[in-house]
Amino acid sequence: MFLALRPEKASIAEISRAFGVSQNHLTKVVHHLGKLGFIVTMRGRGGGIRLARAPATIVMGDVTRKTEPSWTVVECFDKERNTCPIANAGCGLKGAVAAATAQFLATLDGYTLEDVLVQPRKLRSVLKLPDSEAR
């Protein structure tokens, strides 16, 4: 969201300060998002990060699917590690959780990064970014 509100390049340090998160953790997130093609990273003097494409083209469901390491919400989703004694005995939890997960992702598929910037001026203010209508 920070990069969508600030289309020119930004630094990890700026984003870290704005959200109060560790630079070390954020560096890992930025690296991963860069590998996935959501952001562009520029190294060296004058480097920084920016979105790889327009916020209106970044679907939140796509970001969520690609950044979540596992959708094994309940143990029985993992056939190799499942030790639940009722997994194959008529338990309906697996189906319910699978349906809920599918609905969750389907809902996120209906939103882009631009859509979640509901109040850009307020967000810029909270993040201490210059007030600008350009995204």
Protein backbone atom coordinates (compact mmCIF):
# COMPACT_ATOMS: atom_id res chain seq x y z
CA MET A 1 0.00 0.00 0.00
CA PHE A 2 2.90 2.33 0.79
CA LEU A 3 4.32 1.91 -2.71
CA ALA A 4 0.91 2.47 -4.29
CA LEU A 5 0.57 5.73 -2.38
CA ARG A 6 4.07 6.77 -3.33
CA PRO A 7 4.72 5.83 -6.96
CA GLU A 8 8.27 7.15 -6.99
CA LYS A 9 10.82 4.83 -5.45
CA ALA A 10 10.94 4.31 -1.72
CA SER A 11 13.41 2.75 0.65
CA ILE A 12 13.03 -0.15 3.04
CA ALA A 13 14.00 2.22 5.86
CA GLU A 14 11.11 4.57 5.00
CA ILE A 15 8.56 1.77 4.92
CA SER A 16 9.99 0.27 8.11
CA ARG A 17 9.57 3.57 9.93
CA ALA A 18 6.07 4.18 8.55
CA PHE A 19 4.73 0.80 9.68
CA GLY A 20 6.96 0.22 12.71
CA VAL A 21 8.32 -3.10 11.42
CA SER A 22 11.84 -4.43 11.46
CA GLN A 23 14.03 -3.56 8.47
CA ASN A 24 15.43 -7.08 8.56
CA HIS A 25 11.97 -8.63 8.20
CA LEU A 26 10.93 -6.08 5.58
CA THR A 27 14.06 -6.82 3.53
CA LYS A 28 12.95 -10.45 3.30
CA VAL A 29 9.42 -9.44 2.30
CA VAL A 30 10.74 -7.04 -0.35
CA HIS A 31 13.05 -9.70 -1.75
CA HIS A 32 10.15 -12.16 -2.00
CA LEU A 33 7.78 -9.63 -3.59
CA GLY A 34 10.52 -8.75 -6.07
CA LYS A 35 11.02 -12.39 -7.04
CA LEU A 36 7.24 -12.69 -7.54
CA GLY A 37 7.22 -9.65 -9.82
CA PHE A 38 5.03 -7.40 -7.69
CA ILE A 39 7.79 -4.86 -7.05
CA VAL A 40 10.98 -3.72 -8.73
CA THR A 41 14.11 -3.42 -6.63
CA MET A 42 16.99 -1.14 -7.56
CA ARG A 43 20.32 -1.63 -5.81
CA GLY A 44 23.13 0.77 -5.11
CA ARG A 45 23.29 4.48 -4.73
CA GLY A 46 19.97 5.98 -5.68
CA GLY A 47 18.33 2.57 -5.40
CA GLY A 48 15.01 1.75 -3.83
CA ILE A 49 11.81 -0.10 -4.52
CA ARG A 50 8.62 0.61 -6.43
CA LEU A 51 5.61 -1.27 -7.71
CA ALA A 52 6.25 -3.28 -10.87
CA ARG A 53 2.86 -2.32 -12.31
CA ALA A 54 -0.14 -0.13 -11.67
CA PRO A 55 -2.07 -0.72 -8.42
CA ALA A 56 -5.26 -1.32 -10.45
CA THR A 57 -3.66 -4.42 -11.99
CA ILE A 58 -2.47 -6.05 -8.76
CA VAL A 59 -5.19 -8.43 -7.55
CA MET A 60 -5.18 -8.99 -3.80
CA GLY A 61 -6.12 -12.67 -4.13
CA ASP A 62 -3.11 -13.22 -6.38
CA VAL A 63 -0.79 -11.54 -3.88
CA THR A 64 -2.23 -13.59 -1.02
CA ARG A 65 -1.94 -16.91 -2.86
CA LYS A 66 1.65 -16.22 -3.87
CA THR A 67 2.85 -14.92 -0.51
CA GLU A 68 1.23 -17.36 1.91
CA PRO A 69 3.57 -20.33 2.35
CA SER A 70 0.84 -22.84 3.14
CA TRP A 71 -2.91 -23.23 3.02
CA THR A 72 -2.76 -26.18 5.42
CA VAL A 73 -5.23 -24.55 7.78
CA VAL A 74 -6.13 -27.81 9.52
CA GLU A 75 -3.90 -30.83 9.95
CA CYS A 76 -5.95 -33.11 7.71
CA PHE A 77 -5.09 -30.93 4.66
CA ASP A 78 -1.56 -32.35 4.87
CA LYS A 79 -1.85 -36.01 3.85
CA GLU A 80 1.76 -36.78 4.79
CA ARG A 81 1.66 -35.35 8.32
CA ASN A 82 -1.97 -35.89 9.21
CA THR A 83 -2.40 -37.82 12.46
CA CYS A 84 -6.00 -36.87 13.14
CA PRO A 85 -7.92 -40.02 14.07
CA ILE A 86 -11.23 -38.75 12.65
CA ALA A 87 -9.95 -37.35 9.35
CA ASN A 88 -11.46 -40.21 7.37
CA ALA A 89 -14.32 -40.99 9.72
CA GLY A 90 -16.98 -38.61 8.52
CA CYS A 91 -15.53 -35.35 9.88
CA GLY A 92 -16.87 -32.38 7.96
CA LEU A 93 -14.40 -29.80 9.23
CA LYS A 94 -11.98 -30.24 6.32
CA GLY A 95 -14.71 -29.51 3.78
CA ALA A 96 -15.97 -26.52 5.73
CA VAL A 97 -12.50 -25.03 6.06
CA ALA A 98 -11.74 -25.69 2.39
CA ALA A 99 -14.97 -23.92 1.39
CA ALA A 100 -14.21 -20.98 3.70
CA THR A 101 -10.67 -20.68 2.31
CA ALA A 102 -11.98 -20.74 -1.26
CA GLN A 103 -14.52 -18.02 -0.41
CA PHE A 104 -11.84 -15.95 1.34
CA LEU A 105 -9.63 -16.05 -1.75
CA ALA A 106 -12.56 -15.46 -4.10
CA THR A 107 -13.43 -12.33 -2.13
CA LEU A 108 -9.83 -11.07 -2.35
CA ASP A 109 -9.91 -11.78 -6.10
CA GLY A 110 -12.54 -9.05 -6.34
CA TYR A 111 -10.15 -6.38 -5.04
CA THR A 112 -7.07 -4.75 -6.49
CA LEU A 113 -4.40 -2.85 -4.63
CA GLU A 114 -6.01 0.34 -5.87
CA ASP A 115 -9.38 -0.75 -4.44
CA VAL A 116 -8.01 -1.11 -0.91
CA LEU A 117 -6.70 2.46 -0.90
CA VAL A 118 -10.13 3.68 0.17
CA GLN A 119 -8.96 6.95 1.75
CA PRO A 120 -5.60 7.75 0.13
CA ARG A 121 -5.26 11.19 1.75
CA LYS A 122 -5.81 9.77 5.22
CA LEU A 123 -3.42 6.89 4.53
CA ARG A 124 -0.75 9.32 3.28
CA SER A 125 -1.20 11.40 6.40
CA VAL A 126 -0.82 8.43 8.74
CA LEU A 127 2.22 7.20 6.81
CA LYS A 128 3.68 10.75 6.70
CA LEU A 129 3.73 10.86 2.89
CA PRO A 130 3.21 14.03 0.87
CA ASP A 131 -0.45 14.64 0.08
CA SER A 132 -0.83 14.07 -3.62
CA GLU A 133 -3.70 12.74 -5.67
CA ALA A 134 -1.32 11.13 -8.19
CA ARG A 135 -0.87 7.39 -7.73
